[in-house]
XYZ file of C-alpha atoms in Angstrom:
126
model
C 110.167 126.106 91.835
C 108.273 126.367 88.624
C 107.193 129.847 87.646
C 104.934 130.886 84.719
C 105.007 134.634 83.726
C 102.488 135.941 81.125
C 102.949 139.087 79.096
C 101.494 140.783 76.045
C 98.067 141.779 77.255
C 96.680 145.246 76.826
C 93.807 147.288 75.501
C 92.763 146.792 71.841
C 89.858 147.702 69.721
C 87.437 145.112 68.294
C 88.978 143.418 65.340
C 92.496 144.018 66.589
C 95.200 141.386 67.476
C 97.490 140.582 70.472
C 100.129 138.024 71.072
C 100.384 136.642 74.539
C 103.533 135.022 75.798
C 104.148 132.775 78.690
C 107.748 132.213 79.876
C 108.317 129.312 82.156
C 111.264 129.030 84.573
C 112.370 126.291 86.999
C 111.711 123.216 84.568
C 111.933 122.573 80.856
C 108.475 122.540 79.264
C 109.670 120.489 76.326
C 107.889 117.343 77.618
C 104.718 119.096 79.161
C 101.204 119.806 77.678
C 100.464 123.520 78.174
C 97.183 125.451 78.191
C 95.688 128.909 78.112
C 92.608 129.819 80.253
C 90.755 133.094 80.774
C 88.480 134.515 83.460
C 86.108 137.479 82.891
C 84.790 139.493 85.727
C 82.058 137.597 87.475
C 82.518 134.508 85.488
C 84.139 131.069 85.920
C 87.534 130.314 84.562
C 87.222 129.149 80.980
C 89.410 126.926 78.849
C 90.842 128.564 75.737
C 93.467 126.335 74.164
C 95.871 123.565 74.762
C 98.980 122.240 73.004
C 100.658 118.853 73.503
C 104.393 118.626 74.299
C 105.480 118.216 70.728
C 103.340 121.063 69.359
C 101.736 118.762 66.899
C 98.356 118.613 68.594
C 96.298 121.644 69.544
C 92.804 121.953 70.736
C 90.534 125.143 71.055
C 87.318 126.048 72.639
C 84.711 126.648 69.963
C 84.484 130.429 70.538
C 88.076 131.073 69.546
C 88.605 128.511 66.717
C 89.896 130.234 63.595
C 90.904 133.298 65.541
C 93.397 132.201 68.130
C 96.440 130.107 67.639
C 98.497 128.397 70.391
C 102.126 127.598 69.780
C 105.269 126.854 71.633
C 109.030 127.310 71.464
C 110.556 124.687 73.635
C 114.022 126.096 73.169
C 112.885 129.282 74.714
C 110.692 127.473 77.271
C 107.777 129.786 76.117
C 104.133 129.222 74.989
C 102.261 131.711 72.854
C 98.719 132.579 72.205
C 98.143 134.678 68.989
C 94.760 136.319 69.144
C 93.215 137.839 66.012
C 89.847 139.360 65.239
C 89.344 140.136 68.831
C 85.830 140.669 70.195
C 84.574 142.489 73.334
C 83.595 139.134 74.746
C 87.247 138.051 74.675
C 87.910 140.558 77.492
C 89.325 138.693 80.434
C 92.471 137.822 82.436
C 94.403 135.235 80.461
C 96.548 132.737 82.309
C 98.876 129.998 81.041
C 99.207 126.645 82.800
C 101.286 123.532 82.664
C 100.789 120.010 83.716
C 103.312 118.364 85.939
C 103.675 114.916 84.415
C 105.872 114.574 81.329
C 104.275 113.476 78.165
C 100.809 113.421 79.654
C 97.845 114.214 77.462
C 96.286 117.578 76.692
C 93.062 118.426 78.540
C 90.660 121.326 78.817
C 90.154 120.660 82.519
C 91.723 123.401 84.658
C 91.898 120.981 87.531
C 94.392 118.822 85.612
C 96.944 121.566 85.424
C 99.525 121.935 88.084
C 101.329 125.177 87.590
C 99.708 128.527 86.818
C 100.779 132.012 85.978
C 99.439 135.209 87.454
C 97.741 136.210 84.282
C 97.646 139.100 81.922
C 94.597 141.423 81.258
C 93.198 141.619 77.813
C 90.574 144.263 77.239
C 88.743 144.589 73.888
C 86.785 147.737 73.355
C 83.900 147.936 70.947
């Protein structure tokens, strides 16, 4: 059984930083693309960032480019999301996700991910 557990969320002032972690158990992620998504109250789930299995390709939604960095440590079976210069509009529950098929491509489509974590709350105050 594949499980994803996020941590690192919290309350931070605008302009601050947080680092989210997503630890995966039940399967190695070394050959899987991974992604981060977020959902604010009353809004649809939104793609944030994705990284390919090797870590060499990363893709971000426009609103976080230059502020967020996705990375991975395959030895630790963990994916990270470093968030800087946070804004109130970044407030949401952040979830990580994994695709099931080894060496499959990265995608921003939530429906293409097979495994999801429960999420961690990020709140940015103005």
